Coordinates of C-alpha atoms in Angstrom, one line a residue:
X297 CA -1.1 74.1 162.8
X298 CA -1.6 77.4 164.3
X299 CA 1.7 78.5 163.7
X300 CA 1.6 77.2 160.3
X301 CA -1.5 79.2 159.5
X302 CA 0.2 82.5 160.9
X303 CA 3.5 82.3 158.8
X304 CA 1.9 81.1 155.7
X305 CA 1.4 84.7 154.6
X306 CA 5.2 85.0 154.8
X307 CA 6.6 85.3 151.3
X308 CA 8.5 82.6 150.2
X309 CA 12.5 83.1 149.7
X310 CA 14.1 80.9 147.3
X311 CA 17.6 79.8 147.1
X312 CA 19.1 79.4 143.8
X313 CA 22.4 78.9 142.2
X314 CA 21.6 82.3 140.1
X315 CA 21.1 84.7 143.7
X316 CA 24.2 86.4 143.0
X317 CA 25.1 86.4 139.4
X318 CA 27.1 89.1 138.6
X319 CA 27.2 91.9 135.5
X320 CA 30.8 92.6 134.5
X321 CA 31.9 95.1 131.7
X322 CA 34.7 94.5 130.0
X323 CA 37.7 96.2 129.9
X324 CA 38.1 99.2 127.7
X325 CA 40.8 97.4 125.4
X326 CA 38.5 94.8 125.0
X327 CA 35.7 96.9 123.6
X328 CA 35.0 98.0 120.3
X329 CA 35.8 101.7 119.8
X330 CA 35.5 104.2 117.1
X331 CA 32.4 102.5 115.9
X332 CA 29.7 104.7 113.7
X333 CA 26.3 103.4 115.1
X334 CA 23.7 104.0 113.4
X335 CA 21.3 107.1 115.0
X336 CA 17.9 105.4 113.6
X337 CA 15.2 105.3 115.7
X338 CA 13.5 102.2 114.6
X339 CA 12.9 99.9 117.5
X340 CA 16.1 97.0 117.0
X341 CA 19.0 95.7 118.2
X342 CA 21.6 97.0 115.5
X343 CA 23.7 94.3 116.7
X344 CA 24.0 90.6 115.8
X345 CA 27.1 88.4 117.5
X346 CA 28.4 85.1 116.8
X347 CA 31.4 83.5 118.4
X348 CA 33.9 84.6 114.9
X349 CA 31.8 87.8 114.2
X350 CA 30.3 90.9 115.7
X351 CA 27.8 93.2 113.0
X352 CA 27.0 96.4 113.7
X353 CA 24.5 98.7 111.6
X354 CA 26.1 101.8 110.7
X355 CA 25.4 105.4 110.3
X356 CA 25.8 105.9 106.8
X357 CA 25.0 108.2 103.9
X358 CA 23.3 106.8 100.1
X359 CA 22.4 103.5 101.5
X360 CA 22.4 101.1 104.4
X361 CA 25.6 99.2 105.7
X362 CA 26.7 97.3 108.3
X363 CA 30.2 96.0 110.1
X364 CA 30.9 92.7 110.0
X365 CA 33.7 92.6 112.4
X366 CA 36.1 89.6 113.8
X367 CA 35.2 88.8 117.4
X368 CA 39.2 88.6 118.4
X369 CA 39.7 91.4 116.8
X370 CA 39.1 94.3 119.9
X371 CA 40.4 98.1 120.0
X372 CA 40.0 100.6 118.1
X373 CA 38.5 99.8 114.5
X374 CA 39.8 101.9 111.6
X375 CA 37.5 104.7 110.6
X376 CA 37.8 103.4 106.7
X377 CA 37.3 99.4 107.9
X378 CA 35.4 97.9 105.1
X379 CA 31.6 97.0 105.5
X380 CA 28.6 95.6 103.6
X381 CA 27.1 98.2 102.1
X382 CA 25.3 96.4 99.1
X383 CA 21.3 98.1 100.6
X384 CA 19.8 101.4 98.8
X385 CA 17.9 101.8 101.7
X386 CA 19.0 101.7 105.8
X387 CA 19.4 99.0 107.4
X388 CA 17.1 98.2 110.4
X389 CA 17.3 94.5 111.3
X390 CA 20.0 92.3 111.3
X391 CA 20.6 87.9 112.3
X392 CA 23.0 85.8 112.2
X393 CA 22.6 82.1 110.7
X394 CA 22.5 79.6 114.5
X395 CA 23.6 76.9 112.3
X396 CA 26.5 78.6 110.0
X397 CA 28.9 81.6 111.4
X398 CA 29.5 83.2 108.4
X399 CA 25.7 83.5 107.2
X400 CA 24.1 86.6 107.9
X401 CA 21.1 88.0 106.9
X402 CA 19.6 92.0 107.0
X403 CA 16.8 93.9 106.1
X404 CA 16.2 97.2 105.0
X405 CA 13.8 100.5 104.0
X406 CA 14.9 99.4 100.2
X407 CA 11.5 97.0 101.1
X408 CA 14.6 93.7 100.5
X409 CA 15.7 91.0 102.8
X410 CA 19.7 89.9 101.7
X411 CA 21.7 87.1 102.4
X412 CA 25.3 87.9 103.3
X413 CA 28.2 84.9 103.0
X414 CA 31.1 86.6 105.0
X415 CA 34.7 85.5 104.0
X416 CA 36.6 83.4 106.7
X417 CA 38.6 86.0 108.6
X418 CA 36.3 88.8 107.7
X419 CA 36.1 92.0 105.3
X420 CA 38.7 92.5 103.1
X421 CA 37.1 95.1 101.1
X422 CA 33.6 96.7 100.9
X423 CA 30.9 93.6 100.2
X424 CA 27.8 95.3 98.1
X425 CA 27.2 92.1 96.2
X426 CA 24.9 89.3 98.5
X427 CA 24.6 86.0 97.9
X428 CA 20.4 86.1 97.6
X429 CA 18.2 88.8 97.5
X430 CA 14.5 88.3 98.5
X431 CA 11.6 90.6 97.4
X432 CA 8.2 90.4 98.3
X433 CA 7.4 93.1 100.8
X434 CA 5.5 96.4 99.3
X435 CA 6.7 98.6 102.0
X436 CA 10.3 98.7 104.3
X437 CA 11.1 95.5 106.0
X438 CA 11.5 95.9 110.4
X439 CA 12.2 92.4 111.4
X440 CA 13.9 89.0 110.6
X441 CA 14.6 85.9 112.7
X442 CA 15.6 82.7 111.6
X443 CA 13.9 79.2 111.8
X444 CA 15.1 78.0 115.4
X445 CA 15.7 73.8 113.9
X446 CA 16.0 74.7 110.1
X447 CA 18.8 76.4 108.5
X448 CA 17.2 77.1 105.4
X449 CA 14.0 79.4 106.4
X450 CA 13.7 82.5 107.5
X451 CA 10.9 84.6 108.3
X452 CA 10.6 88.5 108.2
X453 CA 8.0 91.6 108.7
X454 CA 7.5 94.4 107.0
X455 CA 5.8 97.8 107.3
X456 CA 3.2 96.4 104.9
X457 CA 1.7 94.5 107.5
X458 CA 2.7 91.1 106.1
X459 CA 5.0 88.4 107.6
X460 CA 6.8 86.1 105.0
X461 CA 7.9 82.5 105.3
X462 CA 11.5 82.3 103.1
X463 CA 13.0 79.0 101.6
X464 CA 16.6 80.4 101.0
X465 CA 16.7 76.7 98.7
X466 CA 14.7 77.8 96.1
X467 CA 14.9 81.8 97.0
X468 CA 11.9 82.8 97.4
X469 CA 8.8 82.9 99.9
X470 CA 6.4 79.5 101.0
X471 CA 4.3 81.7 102.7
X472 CA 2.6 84.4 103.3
X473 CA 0.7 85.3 106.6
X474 CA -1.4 88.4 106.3
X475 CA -3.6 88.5 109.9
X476 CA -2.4 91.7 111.8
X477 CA -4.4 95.3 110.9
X478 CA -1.1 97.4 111.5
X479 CA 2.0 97.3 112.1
X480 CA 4.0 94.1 113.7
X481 CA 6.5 95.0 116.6
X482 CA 7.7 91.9 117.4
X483 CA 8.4 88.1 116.7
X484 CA 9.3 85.7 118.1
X485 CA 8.8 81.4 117.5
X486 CA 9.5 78.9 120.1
X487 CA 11.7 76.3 120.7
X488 CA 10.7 74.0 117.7
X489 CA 9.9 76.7 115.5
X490 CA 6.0 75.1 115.1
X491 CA 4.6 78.2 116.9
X492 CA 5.3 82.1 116.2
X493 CA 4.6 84.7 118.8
X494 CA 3.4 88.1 117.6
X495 CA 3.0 91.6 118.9
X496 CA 0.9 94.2 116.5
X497 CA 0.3 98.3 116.9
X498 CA -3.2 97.5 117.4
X499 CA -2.3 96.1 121.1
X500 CA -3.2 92.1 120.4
X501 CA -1.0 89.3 121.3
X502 CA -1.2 86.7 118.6
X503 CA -0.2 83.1 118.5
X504 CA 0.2 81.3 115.1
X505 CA 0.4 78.4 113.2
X506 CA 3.8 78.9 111.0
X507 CA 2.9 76.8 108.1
X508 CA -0.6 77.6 107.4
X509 CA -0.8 81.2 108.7
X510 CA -3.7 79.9 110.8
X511 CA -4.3 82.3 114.2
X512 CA -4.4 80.1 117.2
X513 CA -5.1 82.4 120.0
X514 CA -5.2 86.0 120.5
X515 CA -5.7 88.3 123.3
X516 CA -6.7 92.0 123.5
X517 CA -4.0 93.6 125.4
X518 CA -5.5 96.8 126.6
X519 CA -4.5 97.5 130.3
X520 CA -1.1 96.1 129.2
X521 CA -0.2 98.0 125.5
X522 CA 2.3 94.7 124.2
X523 CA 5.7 95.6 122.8
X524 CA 7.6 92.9 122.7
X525 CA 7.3 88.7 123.4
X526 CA 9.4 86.2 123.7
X527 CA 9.0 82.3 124.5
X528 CA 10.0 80.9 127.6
X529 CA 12.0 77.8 126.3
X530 CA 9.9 74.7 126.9
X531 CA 7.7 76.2 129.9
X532 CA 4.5 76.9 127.4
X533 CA 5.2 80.3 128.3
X534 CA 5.9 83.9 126.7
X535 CA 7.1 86.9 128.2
X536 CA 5.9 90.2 127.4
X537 CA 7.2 93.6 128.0
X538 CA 4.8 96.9 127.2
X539 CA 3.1 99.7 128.9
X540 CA 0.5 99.9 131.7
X541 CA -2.5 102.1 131.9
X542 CA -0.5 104.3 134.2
X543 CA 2.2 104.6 131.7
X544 CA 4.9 102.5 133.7
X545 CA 6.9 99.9 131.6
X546 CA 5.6 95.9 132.6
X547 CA 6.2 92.6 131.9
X548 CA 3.6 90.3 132.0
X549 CA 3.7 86.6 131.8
X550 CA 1.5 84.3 129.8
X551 CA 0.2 80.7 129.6
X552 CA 0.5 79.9 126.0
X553 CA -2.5 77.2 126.3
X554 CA -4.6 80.2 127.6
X555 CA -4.1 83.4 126.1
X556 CA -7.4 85.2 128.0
X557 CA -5.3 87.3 130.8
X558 CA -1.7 87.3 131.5
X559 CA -0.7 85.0 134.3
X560 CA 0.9 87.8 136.5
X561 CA 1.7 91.1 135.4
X562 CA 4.8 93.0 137.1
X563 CA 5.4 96.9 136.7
X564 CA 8.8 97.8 136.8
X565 CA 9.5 101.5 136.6
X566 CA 8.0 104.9 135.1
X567 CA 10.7 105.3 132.4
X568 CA 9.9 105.6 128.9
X569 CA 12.2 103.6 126.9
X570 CA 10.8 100.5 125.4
X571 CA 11.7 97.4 127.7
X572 CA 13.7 94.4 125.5
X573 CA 13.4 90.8 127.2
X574 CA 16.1 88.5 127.1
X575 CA 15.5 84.7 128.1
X576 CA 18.3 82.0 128.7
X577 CA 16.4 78.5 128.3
X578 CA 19.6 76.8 130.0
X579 CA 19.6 79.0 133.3
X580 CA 15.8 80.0 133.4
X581 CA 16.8 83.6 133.8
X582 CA 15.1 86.8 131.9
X583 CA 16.9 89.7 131.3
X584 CA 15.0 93.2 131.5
X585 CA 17.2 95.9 129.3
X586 CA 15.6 99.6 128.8
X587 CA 16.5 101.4 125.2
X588 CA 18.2 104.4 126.4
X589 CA 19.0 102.8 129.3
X590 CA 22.1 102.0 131.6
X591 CA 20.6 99.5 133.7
X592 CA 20.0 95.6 132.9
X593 CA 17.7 94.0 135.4
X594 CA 17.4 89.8 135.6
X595 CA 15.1 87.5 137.3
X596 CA 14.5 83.7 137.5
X597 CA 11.4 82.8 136.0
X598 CA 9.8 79.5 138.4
X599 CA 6.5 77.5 137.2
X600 CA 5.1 78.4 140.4
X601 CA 5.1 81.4 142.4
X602 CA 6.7 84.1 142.7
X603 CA 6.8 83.6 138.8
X604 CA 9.3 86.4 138.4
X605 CA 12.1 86.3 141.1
X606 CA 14.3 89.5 140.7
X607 CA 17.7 88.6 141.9
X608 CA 19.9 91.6 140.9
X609 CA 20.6 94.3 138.2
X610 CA 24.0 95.4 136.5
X611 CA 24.3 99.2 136.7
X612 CA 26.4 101.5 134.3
X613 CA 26.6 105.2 133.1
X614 CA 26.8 104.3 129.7
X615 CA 22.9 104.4 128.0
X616 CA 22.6 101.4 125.4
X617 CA 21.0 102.0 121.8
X618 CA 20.8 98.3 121.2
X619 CA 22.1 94.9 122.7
X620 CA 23.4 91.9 120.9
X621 CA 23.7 88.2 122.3
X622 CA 26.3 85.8 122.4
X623 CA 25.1 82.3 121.4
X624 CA 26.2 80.0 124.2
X625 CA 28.8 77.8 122.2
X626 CA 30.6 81.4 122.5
X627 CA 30.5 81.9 126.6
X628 CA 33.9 81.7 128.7
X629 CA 33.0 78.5 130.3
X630 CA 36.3 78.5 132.3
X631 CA 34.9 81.8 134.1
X632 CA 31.3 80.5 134.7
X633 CA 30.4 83.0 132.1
X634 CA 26.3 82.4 131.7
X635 CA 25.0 85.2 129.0
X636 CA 27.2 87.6 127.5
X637 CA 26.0 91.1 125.9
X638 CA 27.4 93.3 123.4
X639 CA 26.2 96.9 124.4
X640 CA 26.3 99.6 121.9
X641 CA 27.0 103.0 123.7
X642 CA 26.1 105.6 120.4
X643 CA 27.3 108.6 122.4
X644 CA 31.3 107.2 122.6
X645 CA 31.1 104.9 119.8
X646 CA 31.6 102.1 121.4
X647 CA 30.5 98.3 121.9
X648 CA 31.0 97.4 124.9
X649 CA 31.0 93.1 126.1
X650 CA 29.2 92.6 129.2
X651 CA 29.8 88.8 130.8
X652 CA 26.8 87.9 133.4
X653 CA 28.8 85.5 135.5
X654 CA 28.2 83.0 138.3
X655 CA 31.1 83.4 141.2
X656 CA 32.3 80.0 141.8
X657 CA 36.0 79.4 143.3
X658 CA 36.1 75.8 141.5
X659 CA 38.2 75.4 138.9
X660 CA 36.2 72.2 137.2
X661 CA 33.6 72.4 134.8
X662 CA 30.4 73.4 136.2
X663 CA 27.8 70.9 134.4
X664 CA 24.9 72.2 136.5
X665 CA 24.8 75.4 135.1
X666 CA 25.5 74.4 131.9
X667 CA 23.3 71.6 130.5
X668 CA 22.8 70.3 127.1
X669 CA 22.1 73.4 125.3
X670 CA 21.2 74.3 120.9
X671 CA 24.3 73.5 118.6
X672 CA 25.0 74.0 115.1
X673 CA 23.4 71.5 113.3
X674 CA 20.0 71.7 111.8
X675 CA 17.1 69.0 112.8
X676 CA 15.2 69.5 110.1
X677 CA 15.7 70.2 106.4
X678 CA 13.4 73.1 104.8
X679 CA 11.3 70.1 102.7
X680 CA 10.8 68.4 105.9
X681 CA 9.4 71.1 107.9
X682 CA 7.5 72.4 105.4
X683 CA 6.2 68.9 104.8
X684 CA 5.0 68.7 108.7
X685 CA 8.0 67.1 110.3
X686 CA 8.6 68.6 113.9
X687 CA 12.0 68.1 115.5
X688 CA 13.4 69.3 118.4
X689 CA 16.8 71.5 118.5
X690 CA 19.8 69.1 117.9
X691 CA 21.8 69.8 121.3
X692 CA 25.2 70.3 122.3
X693 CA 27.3 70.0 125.2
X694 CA 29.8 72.9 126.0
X695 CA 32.3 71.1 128.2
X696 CA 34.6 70.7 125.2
X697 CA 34.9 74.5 125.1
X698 CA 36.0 74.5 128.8
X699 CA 39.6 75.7 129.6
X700 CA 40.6 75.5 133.3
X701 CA 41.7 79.4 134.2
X702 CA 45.4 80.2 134.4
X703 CA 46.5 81.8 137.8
X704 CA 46.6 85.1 135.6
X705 CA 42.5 84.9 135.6
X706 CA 42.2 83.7 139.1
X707 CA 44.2 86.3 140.1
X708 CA 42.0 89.0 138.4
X709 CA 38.9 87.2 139.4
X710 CA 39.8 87.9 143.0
X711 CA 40.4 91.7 142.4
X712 CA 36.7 91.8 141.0
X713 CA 35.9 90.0 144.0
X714 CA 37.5 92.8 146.5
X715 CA 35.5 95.3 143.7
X716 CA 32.4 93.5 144.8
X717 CA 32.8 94.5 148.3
X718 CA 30.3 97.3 149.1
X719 CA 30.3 99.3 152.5
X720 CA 31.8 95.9 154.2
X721 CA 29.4 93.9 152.7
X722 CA 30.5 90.7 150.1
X723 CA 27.9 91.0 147.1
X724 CA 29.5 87.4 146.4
X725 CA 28.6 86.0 149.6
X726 CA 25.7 83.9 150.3
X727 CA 24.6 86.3 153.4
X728 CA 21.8 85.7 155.0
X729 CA 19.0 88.9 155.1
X730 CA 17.9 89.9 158.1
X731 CA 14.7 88.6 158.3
X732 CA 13.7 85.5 156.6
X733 CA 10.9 87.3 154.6
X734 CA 13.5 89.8 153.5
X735 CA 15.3 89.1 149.7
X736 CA 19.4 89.5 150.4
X737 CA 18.9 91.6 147.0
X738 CA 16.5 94.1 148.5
X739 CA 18.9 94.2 151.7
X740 CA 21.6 95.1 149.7
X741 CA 19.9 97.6 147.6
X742 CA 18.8 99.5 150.8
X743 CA 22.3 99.4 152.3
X744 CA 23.8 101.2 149.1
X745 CA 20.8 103.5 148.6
X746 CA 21.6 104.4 152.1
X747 CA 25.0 105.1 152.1
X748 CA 24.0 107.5 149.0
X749 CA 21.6 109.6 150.6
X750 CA 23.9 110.3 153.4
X751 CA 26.7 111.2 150.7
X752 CA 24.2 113.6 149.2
X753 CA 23.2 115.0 152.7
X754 CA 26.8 115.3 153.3
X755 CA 27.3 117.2 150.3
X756 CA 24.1 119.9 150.3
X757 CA 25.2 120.2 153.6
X758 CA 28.8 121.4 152.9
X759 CA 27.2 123.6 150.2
X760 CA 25.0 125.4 152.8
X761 CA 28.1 125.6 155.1
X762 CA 30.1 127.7 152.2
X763 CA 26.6 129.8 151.2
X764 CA 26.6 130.7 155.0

């Protein structure tokens, strides 16, 4: 007993599957090059992925457009490649149909929200025609997001302060919600679509009713200035990034039962970029990306603690204007590909694929990393929902999509491997840290940090050499 009561203040180290996922960039002929991203500074993605098309917003002049571009189609894209270009206003927000590939939808400063039917095969020629055009907001339109179980709806918010419900059936909205007293930063619904997750300029976290517009909870976010939200899956959880009272960026995690105080709250640097989460429902991971910059952090989110378990973070030069996500019917399953990114790098015009991958030698399908995940069928028609009917997401499995590597891959999978070895040290390896207390990721990071500050000391040093 005693010597339980003496290492109980130990922290706890976890082992988990995820410990040493991996970031990997693609090559550069597998990147997207010669791209004209937009320079807006309006707080989104400009990026929406599918697993037949990548869209990209555009800089442009008289008007808003976007590129609608083949997924299989990598290199160099042609400086006159055609684009949808059908806006008066730019472009700020743009979503991709879960259920149909070649549905997207945008929004734009021209106060519209359009629906796009892309050809099979893509562009041929410049699209300014859309298949539906919805009016309603008074001022420019920031954000869109699609009903999670129901093809037919979609929701977006505008600069008017105003959040509409859209039945793309009969073209036109079902509902209005008018609650928040400026303007709305984020949205995000949960798994079922029966609850929707808001963050507002005036610092409040807000948790409504979809259908009625009715506010559930709300919480006064003023040591932690909200962002963005996201839900956690089926945990009864959200995930919010913002700012602290010491002006460092946070996440904070939330009970959505109890909105009264966050259930922990985690700073994570002093930067100033505003912090985008990510969550995979399948792997229970979060994904911390900074606008601006080169760095994607990623945790495992447990219902107990630690909530948030930082395993490792994928570093590059490159800063990133926006990120798009690869549904998961989309992933390399052969290469235990878990989340895949598409990073938009304005400075070299370029997107750039980033594969987060588990290192397994196997060459089977792994089912315990990938379980029965979201397909493509709707659960529910618009009527139903509308009519009260709650269905979950109609799921999928992805082991039809799995192709067993040829010797080609396994070949360049062990060259990454020998690219993973840092100072001696196999980031791939399940090594033990040095003390049981001690996170294998915060070993490693001291290790490389390390070996930098003696390559700067080396350096200054042969400077002061030459001065003397």
């Amino acid at each position: 007993d005693t010597c339980t009561k003496e290492m109980s203040w130990r922290p706890t180290y976890r082992s988990s599957k995820f410990r040493n996922v991996y970031g990997k960039a693609d090559n550069r002929e597998e990147c997207f090059d010669g791209i004209p991203i937009t320079r807006s500074v309006h707080d989104s993605q400009f990026c929406a992925v599918n697993p037949k098309f990548l869209a990209i917003v555009t800089e442009s002049a008289g008007g808003g457009s976007f590129l609608v571009i083949p997924v299989s189609k990598s290199g160099r894209i042609d400086p006159h490649y055609p684009k949808v270009c059908g806006h008066q206003g730019n472009v700020l927000d743009i979503k991709w149909n879960p259920f149909m590939d070649h549905v997207i939808a945008s929004c734009s400063e021209d106060c519209s929200v359009r629906i796009w039917e892309i050809p099979e095969g893509g562009l041929r020629r410049n699209m300014t025609a859309s298949a539906l055009e919805l009016h309603g907001h008074t001022r420019r339109v920031g954000l869109i997001e699609w009903h999670p179980t129901c093809s037919g709806l979609l929701f977006s918010a505008g600069y008017d302060n105003k959040i509409f419900l859209w039945n793309l059936e009969i073209g036109g909205p079902v509902k209005r919600i008018d609650c928040h007293s400026e303007v709305i930063l984020c949205i995000s619904l949960n798994a079922d679509g029966t609850l929707l997750a808001t963050t507002c300029k005036d610092n409040r976290l807000r948790l409504i009713e979809p259908r009625s517009g009715k506010v559930l909870q709300e919480a006064d976010c003023k040591n932690h200035r909200v962002n963005r939200v996201v839900f956690l899956g089926n945990t009864r959880r959200l995930i919010t990034t913002g700012v602290s009272q010491w002006n460092t960026r946070q996440v904070a995690l939330w009970d959505q039962d109890d909105l009264t105080r966050p259930i922990t709250e985690e700073e994570i640097d002093g930067l100033s970029g505003l912090l985008f989460p990510f969550y995979d429902a399948d792997t229970h991971m979060l994904y911390l990306a900074g606008k601006g910059d080169g760095n994607i952090r990623y945790y495992e989110i447990h219902k107990e603690k630690p909530y948030l378990q930082y395993l490792m973070e994928f570093r590059s030069p490159s800063p990133q204007k926006g990120l798009g996500v690869m549904p998961k019917r989309g992933l390399d399953v052969g290469a235990c590909e878990v989340f895949r990114f598409y990073k938009l790098v304005t400075l070299r015009g370029l997107v750039e694929p980033v594969s987060m991958i588990v290192p397994r030698r196997s060459e089977t399908y792994q089912e315990d990393i990938y379980p029965m995940t979201p397909g493509t069928e709707p659960a529910v028609s618009p009527d139903e929902w509308l009519s009260g009917i709650n269905r979950a997401p109609v799921l999928m499995s992805l082991k039809g999509s799995y192709k067993r590597p040829d010797q080609k891959a396994l070949r360049a999978s062990k060259r990454e491997r020998r690219a993973m070895v840092v100072h001696g040290i196999d980031l791939l390896e399940n090594i033990q840290p040095k003390r049981d207390s001690e996170p294998k990721s915060v070993f490693l990071d001291i290790t490389v940090h390390i070996s930098d500050v003696k390559a700067i000391v080396v350096s200054v040093s042969k400077i002061s050499v030459s001065l003397y």
